[in-house]
PDB file of C-alpha atoms in Angstrom:
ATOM      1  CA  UNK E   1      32.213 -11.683 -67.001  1.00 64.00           C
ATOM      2  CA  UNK E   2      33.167 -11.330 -63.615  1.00 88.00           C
ATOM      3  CA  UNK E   3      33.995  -7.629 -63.900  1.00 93.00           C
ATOM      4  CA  UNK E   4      32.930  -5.567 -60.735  1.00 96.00           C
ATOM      5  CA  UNK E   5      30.271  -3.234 -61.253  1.00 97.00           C
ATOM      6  CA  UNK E   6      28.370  -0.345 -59.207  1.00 98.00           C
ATOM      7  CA  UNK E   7      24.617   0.077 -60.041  1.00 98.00           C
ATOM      8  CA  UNK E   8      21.452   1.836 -59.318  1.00 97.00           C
ATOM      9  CA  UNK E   9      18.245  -0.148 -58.413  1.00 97.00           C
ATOM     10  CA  UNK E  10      15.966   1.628 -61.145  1.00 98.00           C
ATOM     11  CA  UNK E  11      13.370  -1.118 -61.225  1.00 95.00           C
ATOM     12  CA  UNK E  12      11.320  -3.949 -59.573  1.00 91.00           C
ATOM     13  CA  UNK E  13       9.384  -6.532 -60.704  1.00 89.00           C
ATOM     14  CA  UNK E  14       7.962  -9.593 -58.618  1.00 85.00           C
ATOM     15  CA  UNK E  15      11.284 -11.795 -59.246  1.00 86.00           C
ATOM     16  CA  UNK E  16      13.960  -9.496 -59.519  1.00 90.00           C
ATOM     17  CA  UNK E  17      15.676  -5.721 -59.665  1.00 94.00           C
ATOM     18  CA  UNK E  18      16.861  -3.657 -62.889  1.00 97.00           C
ATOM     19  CA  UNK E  19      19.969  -2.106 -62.558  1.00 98.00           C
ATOM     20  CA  UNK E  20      21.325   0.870 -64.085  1.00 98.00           C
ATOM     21  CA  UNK E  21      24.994  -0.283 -64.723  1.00 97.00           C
ATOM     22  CA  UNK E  22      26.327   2.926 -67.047  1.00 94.00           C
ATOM     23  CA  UNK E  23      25.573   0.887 -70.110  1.00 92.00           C
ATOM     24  CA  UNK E  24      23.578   0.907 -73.130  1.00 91.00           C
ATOM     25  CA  UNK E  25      22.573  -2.396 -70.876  1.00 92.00           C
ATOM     26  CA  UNK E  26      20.475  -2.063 -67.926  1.00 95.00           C
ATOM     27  CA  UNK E  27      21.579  -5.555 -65.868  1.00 97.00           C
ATOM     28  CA  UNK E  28      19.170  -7.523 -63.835  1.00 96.00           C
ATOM     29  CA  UNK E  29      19.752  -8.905 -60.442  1.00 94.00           C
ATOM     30  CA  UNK E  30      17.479 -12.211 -59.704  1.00 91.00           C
ATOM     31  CA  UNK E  31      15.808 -12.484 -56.239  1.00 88.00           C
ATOM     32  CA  UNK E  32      16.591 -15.878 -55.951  1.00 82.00           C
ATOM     33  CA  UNK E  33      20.176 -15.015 -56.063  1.00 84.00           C
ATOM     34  CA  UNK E  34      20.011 -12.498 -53.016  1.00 83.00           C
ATOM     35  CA  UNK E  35      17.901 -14.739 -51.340  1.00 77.00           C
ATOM     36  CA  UNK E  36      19.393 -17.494 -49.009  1.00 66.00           C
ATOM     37  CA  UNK E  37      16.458 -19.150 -48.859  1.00 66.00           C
ATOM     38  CA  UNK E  38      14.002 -20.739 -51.030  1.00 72.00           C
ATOM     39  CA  UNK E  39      11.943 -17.816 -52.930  1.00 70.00           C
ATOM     40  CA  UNK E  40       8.473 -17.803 -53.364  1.00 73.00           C
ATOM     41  CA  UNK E  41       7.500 -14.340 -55.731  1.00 71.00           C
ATOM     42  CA  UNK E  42       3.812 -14.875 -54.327  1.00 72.00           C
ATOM     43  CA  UNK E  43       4.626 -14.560 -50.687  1.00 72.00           C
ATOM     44  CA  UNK E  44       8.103 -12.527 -50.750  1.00 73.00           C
ATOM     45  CA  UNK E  45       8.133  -8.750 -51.329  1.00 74.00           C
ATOM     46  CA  UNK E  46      11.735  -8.506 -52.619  1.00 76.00           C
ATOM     47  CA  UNK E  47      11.437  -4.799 -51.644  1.00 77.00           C
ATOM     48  CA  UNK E  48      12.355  -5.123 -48.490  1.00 78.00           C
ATOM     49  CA  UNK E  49      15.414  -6.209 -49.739  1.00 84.00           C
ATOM     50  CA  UNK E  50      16.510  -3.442 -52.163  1.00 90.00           C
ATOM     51  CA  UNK E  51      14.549  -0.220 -53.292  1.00 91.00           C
ATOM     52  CA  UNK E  52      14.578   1.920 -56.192  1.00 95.00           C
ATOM     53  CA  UNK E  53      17.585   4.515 -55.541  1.00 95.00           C
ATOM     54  CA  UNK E  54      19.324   2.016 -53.858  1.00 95.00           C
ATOM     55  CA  UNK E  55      23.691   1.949 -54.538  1.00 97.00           C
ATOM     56  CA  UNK E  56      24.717  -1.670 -55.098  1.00 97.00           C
ATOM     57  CA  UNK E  57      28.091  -3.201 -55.906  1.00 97.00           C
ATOM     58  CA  UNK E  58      27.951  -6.364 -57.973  1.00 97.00           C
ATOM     59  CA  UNK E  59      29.798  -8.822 -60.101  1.00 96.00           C
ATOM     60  CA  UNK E  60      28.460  -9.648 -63.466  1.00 96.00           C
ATOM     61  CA  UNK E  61      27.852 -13.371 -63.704  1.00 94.00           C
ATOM     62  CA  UNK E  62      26.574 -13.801 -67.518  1.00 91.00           C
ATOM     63  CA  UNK E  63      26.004 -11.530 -70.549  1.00 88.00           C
ATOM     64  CA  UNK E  64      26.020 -11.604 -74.167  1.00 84.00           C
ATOM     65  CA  UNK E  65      24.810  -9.244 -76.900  1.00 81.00           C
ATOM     66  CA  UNK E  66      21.177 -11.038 -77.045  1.00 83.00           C
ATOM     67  CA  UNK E  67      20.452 -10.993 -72.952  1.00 86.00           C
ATOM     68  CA  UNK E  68      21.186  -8.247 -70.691  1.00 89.00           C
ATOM     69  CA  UNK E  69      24.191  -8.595 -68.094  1.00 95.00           C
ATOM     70  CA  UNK E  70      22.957 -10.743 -64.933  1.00 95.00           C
ATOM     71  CA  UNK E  71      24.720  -9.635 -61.546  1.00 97.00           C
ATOM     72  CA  UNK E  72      25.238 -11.659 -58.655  1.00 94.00           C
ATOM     73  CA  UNK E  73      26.081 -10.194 -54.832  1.00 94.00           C
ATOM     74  CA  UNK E  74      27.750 -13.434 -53.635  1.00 90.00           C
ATOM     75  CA  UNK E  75      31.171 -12.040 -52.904  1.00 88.00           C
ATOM     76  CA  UNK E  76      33.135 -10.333 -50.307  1.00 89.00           C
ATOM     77  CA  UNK E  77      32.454  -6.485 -50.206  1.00 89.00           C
ATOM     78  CA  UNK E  78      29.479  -6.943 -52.955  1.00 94.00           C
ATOM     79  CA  UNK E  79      25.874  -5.778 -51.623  1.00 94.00           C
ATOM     80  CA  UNK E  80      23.870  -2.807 -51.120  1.00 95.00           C
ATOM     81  CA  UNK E  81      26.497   0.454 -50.250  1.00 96.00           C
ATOM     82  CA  UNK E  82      25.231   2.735 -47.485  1.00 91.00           C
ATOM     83  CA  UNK E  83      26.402   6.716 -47.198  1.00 90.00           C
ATOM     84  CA  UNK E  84      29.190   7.543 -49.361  1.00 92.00           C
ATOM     85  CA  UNK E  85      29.151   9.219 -52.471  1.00 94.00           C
ATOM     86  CA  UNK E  86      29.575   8.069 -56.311  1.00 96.00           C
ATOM     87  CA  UNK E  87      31.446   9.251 -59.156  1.00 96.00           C
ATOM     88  CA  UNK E  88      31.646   8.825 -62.302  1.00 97.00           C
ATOM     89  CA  UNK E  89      35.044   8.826 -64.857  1.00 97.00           C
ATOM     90  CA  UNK E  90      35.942   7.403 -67.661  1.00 96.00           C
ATOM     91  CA  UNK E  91      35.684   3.370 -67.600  1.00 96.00           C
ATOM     92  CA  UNK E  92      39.162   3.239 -69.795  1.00 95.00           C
ATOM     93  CA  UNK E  93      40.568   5.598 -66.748  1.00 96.00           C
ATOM     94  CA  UNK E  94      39.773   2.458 -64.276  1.00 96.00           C
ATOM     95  CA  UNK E  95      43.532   0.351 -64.592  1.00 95.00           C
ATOM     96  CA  UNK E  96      44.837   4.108 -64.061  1.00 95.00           C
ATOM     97  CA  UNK E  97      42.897   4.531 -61.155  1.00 95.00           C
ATOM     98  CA  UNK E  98      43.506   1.215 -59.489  1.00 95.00           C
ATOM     99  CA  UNK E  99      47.237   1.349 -60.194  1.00 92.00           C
ATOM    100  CA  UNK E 100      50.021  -1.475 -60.716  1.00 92.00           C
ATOM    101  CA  UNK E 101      49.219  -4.384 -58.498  1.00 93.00           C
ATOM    102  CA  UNK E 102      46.385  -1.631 -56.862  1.00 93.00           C
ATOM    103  CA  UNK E 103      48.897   0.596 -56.284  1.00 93.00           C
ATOM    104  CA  UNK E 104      47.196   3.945 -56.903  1.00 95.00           C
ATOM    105  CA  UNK E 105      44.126   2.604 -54.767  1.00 96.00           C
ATOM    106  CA  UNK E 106      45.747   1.376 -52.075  1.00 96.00           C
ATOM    107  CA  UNK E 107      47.662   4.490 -51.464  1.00 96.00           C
ATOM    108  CA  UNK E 108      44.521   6.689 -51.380  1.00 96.00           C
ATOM    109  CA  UNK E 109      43.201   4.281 -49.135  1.00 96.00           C
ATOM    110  CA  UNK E 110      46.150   3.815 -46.718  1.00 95.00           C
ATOM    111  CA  UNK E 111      46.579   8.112 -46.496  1.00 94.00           C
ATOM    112  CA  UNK E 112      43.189   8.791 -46.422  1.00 94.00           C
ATOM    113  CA  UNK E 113      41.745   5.738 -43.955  1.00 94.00           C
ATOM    114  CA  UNK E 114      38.463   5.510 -46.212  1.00 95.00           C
ATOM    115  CA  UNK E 115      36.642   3.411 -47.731  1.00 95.00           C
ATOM    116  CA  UNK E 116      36.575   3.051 -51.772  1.00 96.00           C
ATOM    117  CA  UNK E 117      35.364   0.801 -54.648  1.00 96.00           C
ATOM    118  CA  UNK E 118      35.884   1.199 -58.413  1.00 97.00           C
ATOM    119  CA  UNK E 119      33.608  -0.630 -60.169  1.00 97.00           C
ATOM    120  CA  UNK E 120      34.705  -1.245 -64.427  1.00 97.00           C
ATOM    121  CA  UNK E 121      31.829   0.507 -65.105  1.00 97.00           C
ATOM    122  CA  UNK E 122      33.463   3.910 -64.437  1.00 97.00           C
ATOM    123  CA  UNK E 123      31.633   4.733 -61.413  1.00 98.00           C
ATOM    124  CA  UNK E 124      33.736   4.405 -58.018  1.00 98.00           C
ATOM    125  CA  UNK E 125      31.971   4.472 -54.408  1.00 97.00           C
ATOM    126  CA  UNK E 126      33.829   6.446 -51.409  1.00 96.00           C
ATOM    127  CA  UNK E 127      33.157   6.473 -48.004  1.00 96.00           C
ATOM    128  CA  UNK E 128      35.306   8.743 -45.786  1.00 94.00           C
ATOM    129  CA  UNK E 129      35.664   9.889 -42.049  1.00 93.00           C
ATOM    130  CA  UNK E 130      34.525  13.080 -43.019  1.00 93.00           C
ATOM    131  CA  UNK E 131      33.120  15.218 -46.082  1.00 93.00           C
ATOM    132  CA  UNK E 132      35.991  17.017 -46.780  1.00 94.00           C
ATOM    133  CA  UNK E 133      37.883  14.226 -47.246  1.00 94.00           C
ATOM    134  CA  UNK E 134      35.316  12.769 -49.804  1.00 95.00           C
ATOM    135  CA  UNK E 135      35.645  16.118 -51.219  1.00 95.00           C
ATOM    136  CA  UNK E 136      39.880  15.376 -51.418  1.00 95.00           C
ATOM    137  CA  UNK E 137      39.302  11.825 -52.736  1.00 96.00           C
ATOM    138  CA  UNK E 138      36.989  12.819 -55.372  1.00 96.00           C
ATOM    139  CA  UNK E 139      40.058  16.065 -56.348  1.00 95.00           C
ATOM    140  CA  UNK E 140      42.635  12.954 -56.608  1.00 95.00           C
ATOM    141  CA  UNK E 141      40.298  10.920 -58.664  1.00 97.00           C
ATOM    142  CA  UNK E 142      39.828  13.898 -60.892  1.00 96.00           C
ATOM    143  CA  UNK E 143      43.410  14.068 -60.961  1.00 95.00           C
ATOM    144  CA  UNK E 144      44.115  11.068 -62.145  1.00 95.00           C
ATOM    145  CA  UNK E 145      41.775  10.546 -64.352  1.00 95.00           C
ATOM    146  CA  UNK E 146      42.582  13.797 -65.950  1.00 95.00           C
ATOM    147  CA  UNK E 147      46.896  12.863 -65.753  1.00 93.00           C
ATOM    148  CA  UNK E 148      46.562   9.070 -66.182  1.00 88.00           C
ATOM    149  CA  UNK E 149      48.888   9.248 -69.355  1.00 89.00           C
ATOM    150  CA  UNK E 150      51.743  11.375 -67.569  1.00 89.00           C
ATOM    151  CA  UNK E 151      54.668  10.085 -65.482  1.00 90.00           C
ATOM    152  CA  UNK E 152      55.557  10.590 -62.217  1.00 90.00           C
ATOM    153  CA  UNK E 153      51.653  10.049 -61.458  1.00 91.00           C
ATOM    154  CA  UNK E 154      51.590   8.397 -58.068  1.00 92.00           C
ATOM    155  CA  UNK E 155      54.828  10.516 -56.148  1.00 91.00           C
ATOM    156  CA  UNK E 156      52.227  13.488 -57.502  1.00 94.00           C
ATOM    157  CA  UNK E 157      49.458  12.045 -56.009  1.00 94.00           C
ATOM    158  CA  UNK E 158      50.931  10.754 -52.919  1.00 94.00           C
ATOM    159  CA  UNK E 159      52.542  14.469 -51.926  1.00 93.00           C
ATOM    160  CA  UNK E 160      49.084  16.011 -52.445  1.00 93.00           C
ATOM    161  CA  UNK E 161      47.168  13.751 -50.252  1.00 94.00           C
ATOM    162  CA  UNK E 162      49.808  14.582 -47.361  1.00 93.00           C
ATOM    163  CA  UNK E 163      49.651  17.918 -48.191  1.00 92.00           C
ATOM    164  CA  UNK E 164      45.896  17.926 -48.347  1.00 91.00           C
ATOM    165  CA  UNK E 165      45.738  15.635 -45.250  1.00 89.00           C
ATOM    166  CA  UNK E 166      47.819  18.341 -42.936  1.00 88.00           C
ATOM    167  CA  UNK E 167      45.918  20.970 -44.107  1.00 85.00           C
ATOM    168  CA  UNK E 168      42.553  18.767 -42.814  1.00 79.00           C
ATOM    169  CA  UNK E 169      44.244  18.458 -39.727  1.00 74.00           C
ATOM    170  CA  UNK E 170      45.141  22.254 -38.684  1.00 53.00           C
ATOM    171  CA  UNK E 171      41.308  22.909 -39.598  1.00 53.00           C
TER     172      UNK E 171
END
């Protein structure tokens, strides 16, 4: 519990949202936990909240092996994502991806100035100035997921983003 996730709204019902999660689970996200206020399922159309499609980024709250995984958005940076893209890798490629202390992260975030969010789920949300750096982000994410068991990892990583990044630059 606790672990961040990133979902798809694949359902509504009157008190809450189904959530794809890249489980054999599918989580569920109550409307009285979005809402601030009191909820009353006979007056409030929790659509206009979230739709079906919709990218969320969530924190599971409770689950065990007889109840699906509950999610809760009360958290800094959790809520509904807007543009971006997703992708998925390998969930046991996440501590790779994230790095030491959130080294590996931080470093595609500092040389790239974007936006990202790996979720334990596998599936990690990126928002950059530009498409062609999404494009990049997604390469080094590839990368590492592909080279998370070799050495030497980040200085690779690191001199292909500045490489990359130049080359972005003279276009």
């Amino acid at each position: 519990m606790g672990d961040l996730v990133i979902g798809k709204i694949i359902n509504t019902t009157i008190v809450s949202w189904k959530i794809d999660i890249n489980s054999a689970y599918t989580a569920t996200l109550h409307a009285s936990t979005v809402l601030d206020r009191s909820f009353n399922p006979l007056k409030d159309d929790i659509r206009r909240h979230f739709e079906v499609g919709d990218i969320i980024a969530a924190e599971i709250t409770a689950f065990n092996r007889t109840r699906d995984p509950v999610l809760s958005l009360k958290g800094r940076g959790l809520g509904k994502l807007r543009r971006g893209r997703i992708i998925e890798i390998i969930p046991a490629k996440v501590p790779r991806l994230i790095g030491r202390k959130g080294s590996m992260i931080n470093l595609i975030k500092n040389e790239t100035n974007c936006r990202l969010i790996i979720g334990q789920n596998g599936r990690v949300w990126m928002s950059g100035k530009t498409l062609e750096i999404e494009l990049l982000i997604e390469r080094l994410i590839r990368k590492i997921e592909k080279e998370a068991h070799t050495s030497g990892l980040t200085d690779r990583v690191k001199e292909l983003i500045q490489e990359e990044m130049k080359n972005l630059e003279v276009s």
